[in-house]
XYZ file of C-alpha atoms in Angstrom:
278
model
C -84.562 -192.154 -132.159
C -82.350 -193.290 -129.542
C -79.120 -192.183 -130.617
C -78.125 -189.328 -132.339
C -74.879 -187.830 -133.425
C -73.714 -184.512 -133.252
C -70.519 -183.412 -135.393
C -69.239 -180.186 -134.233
C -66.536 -178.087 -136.017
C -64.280 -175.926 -134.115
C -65.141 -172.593 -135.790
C -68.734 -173.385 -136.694
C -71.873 -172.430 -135.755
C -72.855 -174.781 -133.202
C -75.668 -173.482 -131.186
C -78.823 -174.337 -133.440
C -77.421 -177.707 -133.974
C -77.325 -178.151 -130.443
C -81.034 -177.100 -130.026
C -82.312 -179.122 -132.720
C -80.447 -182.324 -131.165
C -81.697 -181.614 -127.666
C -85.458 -181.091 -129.117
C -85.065 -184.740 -130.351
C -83.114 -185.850 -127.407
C -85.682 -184.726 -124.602
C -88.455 -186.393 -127.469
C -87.175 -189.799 -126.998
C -85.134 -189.325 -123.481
C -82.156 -190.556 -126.388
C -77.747 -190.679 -126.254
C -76.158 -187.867 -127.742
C -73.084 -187.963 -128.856
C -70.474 -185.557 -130.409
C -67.778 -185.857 -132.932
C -65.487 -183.335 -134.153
C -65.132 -182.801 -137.679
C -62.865 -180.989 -140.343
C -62.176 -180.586 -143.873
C -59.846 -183.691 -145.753
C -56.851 -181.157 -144.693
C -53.476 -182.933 -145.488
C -50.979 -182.839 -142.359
C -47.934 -180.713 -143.136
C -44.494 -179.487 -141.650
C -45.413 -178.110 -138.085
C -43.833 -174.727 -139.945
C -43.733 -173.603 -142.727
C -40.472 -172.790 -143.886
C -41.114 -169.895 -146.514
C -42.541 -167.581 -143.830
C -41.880 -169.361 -140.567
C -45.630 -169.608 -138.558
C -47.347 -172.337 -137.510
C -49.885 -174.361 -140.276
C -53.280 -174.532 -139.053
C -52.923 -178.410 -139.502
C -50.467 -179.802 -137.041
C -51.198 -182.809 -135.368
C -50.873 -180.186 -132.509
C -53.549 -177.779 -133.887
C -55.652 -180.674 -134.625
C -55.317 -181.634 -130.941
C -56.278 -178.228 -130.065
C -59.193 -178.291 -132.111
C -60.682 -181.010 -131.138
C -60.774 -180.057 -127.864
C -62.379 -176.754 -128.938
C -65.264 -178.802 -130.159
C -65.336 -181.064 -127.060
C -65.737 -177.997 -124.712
C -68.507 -176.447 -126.594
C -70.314 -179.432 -127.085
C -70.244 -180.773 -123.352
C -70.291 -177.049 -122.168
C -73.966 -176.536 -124.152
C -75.004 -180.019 -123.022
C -74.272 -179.113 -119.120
C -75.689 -175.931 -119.311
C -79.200 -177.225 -120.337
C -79.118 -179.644 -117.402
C -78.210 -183.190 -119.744
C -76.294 -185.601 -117.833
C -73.156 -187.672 -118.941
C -73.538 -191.262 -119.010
C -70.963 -193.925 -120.129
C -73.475 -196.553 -120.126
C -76.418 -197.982 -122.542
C -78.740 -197.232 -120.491
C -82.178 -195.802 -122.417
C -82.082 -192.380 -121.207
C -81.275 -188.760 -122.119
C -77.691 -188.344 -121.502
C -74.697 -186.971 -123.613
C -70.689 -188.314 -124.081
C -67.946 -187.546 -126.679
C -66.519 -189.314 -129.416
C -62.914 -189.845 -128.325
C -60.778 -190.380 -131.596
C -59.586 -186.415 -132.231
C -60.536 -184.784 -135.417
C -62.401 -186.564 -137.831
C -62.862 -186.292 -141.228
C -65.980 -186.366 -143.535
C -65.376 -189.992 -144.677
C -65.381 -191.372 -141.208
C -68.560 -189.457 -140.055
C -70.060 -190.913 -143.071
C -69.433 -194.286 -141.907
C -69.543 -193.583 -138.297
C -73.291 -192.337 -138.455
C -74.704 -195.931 -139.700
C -75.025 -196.825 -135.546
C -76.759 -194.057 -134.874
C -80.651 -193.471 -135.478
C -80.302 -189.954 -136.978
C -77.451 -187.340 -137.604
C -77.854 -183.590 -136.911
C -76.385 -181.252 -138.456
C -76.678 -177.231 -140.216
C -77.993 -175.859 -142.703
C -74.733 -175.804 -145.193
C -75.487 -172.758 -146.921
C -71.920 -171.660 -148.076
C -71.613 -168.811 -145.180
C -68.449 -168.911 -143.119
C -68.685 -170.706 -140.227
C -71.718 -172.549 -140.771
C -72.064 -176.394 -141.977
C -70.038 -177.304 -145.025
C -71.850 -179.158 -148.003
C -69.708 -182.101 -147.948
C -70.167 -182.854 -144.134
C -73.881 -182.948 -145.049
C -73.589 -184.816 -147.875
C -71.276 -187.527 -146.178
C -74.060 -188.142 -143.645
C -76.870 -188.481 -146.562
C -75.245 -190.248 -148.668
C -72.865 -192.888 -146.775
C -74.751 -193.374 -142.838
C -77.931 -195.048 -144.526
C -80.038 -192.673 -141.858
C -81.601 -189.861 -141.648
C -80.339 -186.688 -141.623
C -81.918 -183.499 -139.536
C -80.517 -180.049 -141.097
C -80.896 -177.433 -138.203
C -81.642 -173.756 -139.339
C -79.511 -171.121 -138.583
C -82.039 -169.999 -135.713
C -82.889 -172.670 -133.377
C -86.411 -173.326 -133.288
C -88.900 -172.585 -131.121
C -91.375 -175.160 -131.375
C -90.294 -178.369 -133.258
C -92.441 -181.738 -134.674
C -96.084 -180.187 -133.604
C -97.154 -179.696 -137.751
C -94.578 -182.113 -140.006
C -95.062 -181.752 -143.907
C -93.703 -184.287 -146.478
C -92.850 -182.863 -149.370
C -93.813 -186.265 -151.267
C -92.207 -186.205 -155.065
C -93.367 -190.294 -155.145
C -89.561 -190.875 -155.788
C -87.836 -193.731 -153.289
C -85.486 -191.013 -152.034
C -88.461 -189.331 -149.764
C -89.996 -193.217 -149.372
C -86.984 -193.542 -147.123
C -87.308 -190.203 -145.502
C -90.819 -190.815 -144.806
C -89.467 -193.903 -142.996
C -86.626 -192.543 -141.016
C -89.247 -189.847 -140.153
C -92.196 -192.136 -138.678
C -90.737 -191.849 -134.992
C -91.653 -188.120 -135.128
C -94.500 -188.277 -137.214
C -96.029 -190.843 -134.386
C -95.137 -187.780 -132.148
C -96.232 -184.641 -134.458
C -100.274 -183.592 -134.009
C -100.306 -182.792 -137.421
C -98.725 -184.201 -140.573
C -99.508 -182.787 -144.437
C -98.663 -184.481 -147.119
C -97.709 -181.757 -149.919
C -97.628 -182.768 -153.607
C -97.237 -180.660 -156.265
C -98.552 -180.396 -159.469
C -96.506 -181.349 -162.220
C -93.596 -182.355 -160.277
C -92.410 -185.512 -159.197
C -91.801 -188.996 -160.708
C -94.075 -192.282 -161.727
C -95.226 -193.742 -158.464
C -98.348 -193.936 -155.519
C -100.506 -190.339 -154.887
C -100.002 -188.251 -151.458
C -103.659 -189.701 -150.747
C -102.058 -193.183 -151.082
C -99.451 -192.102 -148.121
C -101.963 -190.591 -146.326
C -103.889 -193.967 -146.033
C -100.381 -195.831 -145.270
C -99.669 -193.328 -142.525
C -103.176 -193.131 -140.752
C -102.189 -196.975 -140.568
C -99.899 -195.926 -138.022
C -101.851 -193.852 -136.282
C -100.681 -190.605 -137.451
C -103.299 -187.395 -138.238
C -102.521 -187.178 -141.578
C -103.782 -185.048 -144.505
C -102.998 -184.582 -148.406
C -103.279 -181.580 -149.957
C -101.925 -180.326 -153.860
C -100.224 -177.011 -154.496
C -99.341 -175.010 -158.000
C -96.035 -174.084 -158.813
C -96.606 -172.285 -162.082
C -93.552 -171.052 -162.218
C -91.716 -174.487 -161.747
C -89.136 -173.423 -158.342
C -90.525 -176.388 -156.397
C -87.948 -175.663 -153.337
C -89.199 -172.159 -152.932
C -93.118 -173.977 -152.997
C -92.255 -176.465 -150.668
C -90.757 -174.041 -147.966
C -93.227 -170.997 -148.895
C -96.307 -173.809 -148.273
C -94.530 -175.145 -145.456
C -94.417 -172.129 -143.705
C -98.002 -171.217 -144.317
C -99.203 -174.172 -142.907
C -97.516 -173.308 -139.117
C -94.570 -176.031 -140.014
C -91.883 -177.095 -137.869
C -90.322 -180.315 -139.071
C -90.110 -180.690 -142.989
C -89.314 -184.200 -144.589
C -88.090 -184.487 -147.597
C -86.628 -187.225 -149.902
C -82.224 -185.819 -150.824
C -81.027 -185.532 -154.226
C -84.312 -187.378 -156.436
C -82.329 -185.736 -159.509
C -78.022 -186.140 -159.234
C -75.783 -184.030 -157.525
C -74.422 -182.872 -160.556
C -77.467 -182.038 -162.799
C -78.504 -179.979 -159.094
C -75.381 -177.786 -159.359
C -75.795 -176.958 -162.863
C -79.595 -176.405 -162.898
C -80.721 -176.382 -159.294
C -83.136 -177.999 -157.192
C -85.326 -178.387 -154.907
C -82.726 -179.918 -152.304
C -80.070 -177.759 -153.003
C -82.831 -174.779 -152.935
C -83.659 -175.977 -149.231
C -80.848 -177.183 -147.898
C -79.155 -173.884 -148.721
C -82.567 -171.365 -147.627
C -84.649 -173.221 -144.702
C -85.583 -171.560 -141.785
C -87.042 -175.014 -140.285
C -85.996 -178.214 -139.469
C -85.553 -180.740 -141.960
C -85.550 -184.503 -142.282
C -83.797 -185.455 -145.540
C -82.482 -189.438 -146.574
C -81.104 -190.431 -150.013
């Protein structure tokens, strides 16, 4: 993991992000970059005319809040002694996406050069990572995506678990996640019972990923009560966890919203980091 982008909102919560990129970063003495981000906002009249202030979404605000971004993301990166380079040269180092305020649509596409994306845990509180910015990463970079928790963590990649459903969604996690598993002293395969679709057994990885070189282990857990997010993260934490991988969206967006899931139930409750792809 070379490369990794950073978006950055100008009111968000950037500090965990931050750690969780650095954590990778110093891993793989990898280029950070960051981007600044914002909601699809339409730009209007510099003032509005019924009541005569500003609109939040002048190309002059915009200006402004990119900048905002810019300064906390080089300002965190400076403080924790990375340097800026301008260069491709294969070491850790930071620099800044020029282009202003981006939207979803072109981190989406912007993220396919990059070898992972980071960003928070888009639980619907103000200020933190919005659903759609995470969603435009999984679903339109074609790499992996690492959801930081609200608290940056302490320890990160020493026990990974795969939360393996069998489905082709968490085949390409597991492969977007092999640089860190090569790097993690302990990796668990969970399964649980009942739950999943048609497809090879979590002993079945485990023999594909020992391949590799990596300490892995299967195990099987109940979930009686069918809430496999809340399993997944309740088993993840007894096992000492600190980098979950998991497979985005095996059932649709939609059918998620109505009924939940176990990605929605994670991406919107984790405490630890998590690898997702779709």
């Amino acid at each position: 993991m070379k490369s990794i982008l950073v978006p950055i909102e100008d009111h968000g919560v950037a500090e965990p992000v931050l750690e969780t990129a650095l954590h990778v970063g110093r891993m793989f003495d990898s280029y950070m970059e960051g981007l600044a981000v914002t909601p699809d906002y339409p730009v209007v009249l510099p003032v509005d005319i019924a009541i005569g202030v500003p609109s939040p979404v002048t190309p002059e605000n915009r200006a402004e809040m990119a900048k905002s971004c810019r300064e906390r993301f080089e300002a965190f990166m400076i403080s924790k002694g990375v340097p800026r380079i301008t260069s491709s040269l294969a070491s850790l180092g930071f620099g800044w996406r020029q282009d202003g305020l981006m939207e979803d649509a072109f981190l989406g596409a912007y993220g396919r050069v990059f070898d992972v994306t980071v960003v928070g845990r888009p639980d619907g509180e103000n200020g933190h990572t919005r659903l759609s910015t995470v969603e435009a990463a999984l679903f339109e970079t074609g790499r992996p995506v690492l959801i930081a928790p609200p608290q940056p963590p302490a320890g990160f990649c020493n026990t990974a678990v795969i939360a393996w459903n069998r489905s082709t969604e968490t085949a390409r996690a597991v492969l977007g996640a092999m640089p860190l598993l090569a790097k993690a002293n302990r990796t668990v395969v969970l399964e649980l019972e009942d739950w999943g679709v048609p497809g090879p057994s979590g002993s079945e990885l485990v023999r594909s990923l020992r391949m590799h070189g990596i300490n892995a282990d299967a195990i099987v857990a109940a979930d009686p009560s069918n809430r496999p997010g809340e399993v997944i993260l309740a088993e993840a934490a007894a096992l000492g966890c600190d980098l979950l991988v998991k497979g985005a969206y095996t059932q649709s967006r939609l059918r998620q919203m109505f009924f939940g899931g176990a990605t929605s139930h994670i991406l919107a409750n984790t405490t630890i980091p998590v690898l997702m792809a779709h």
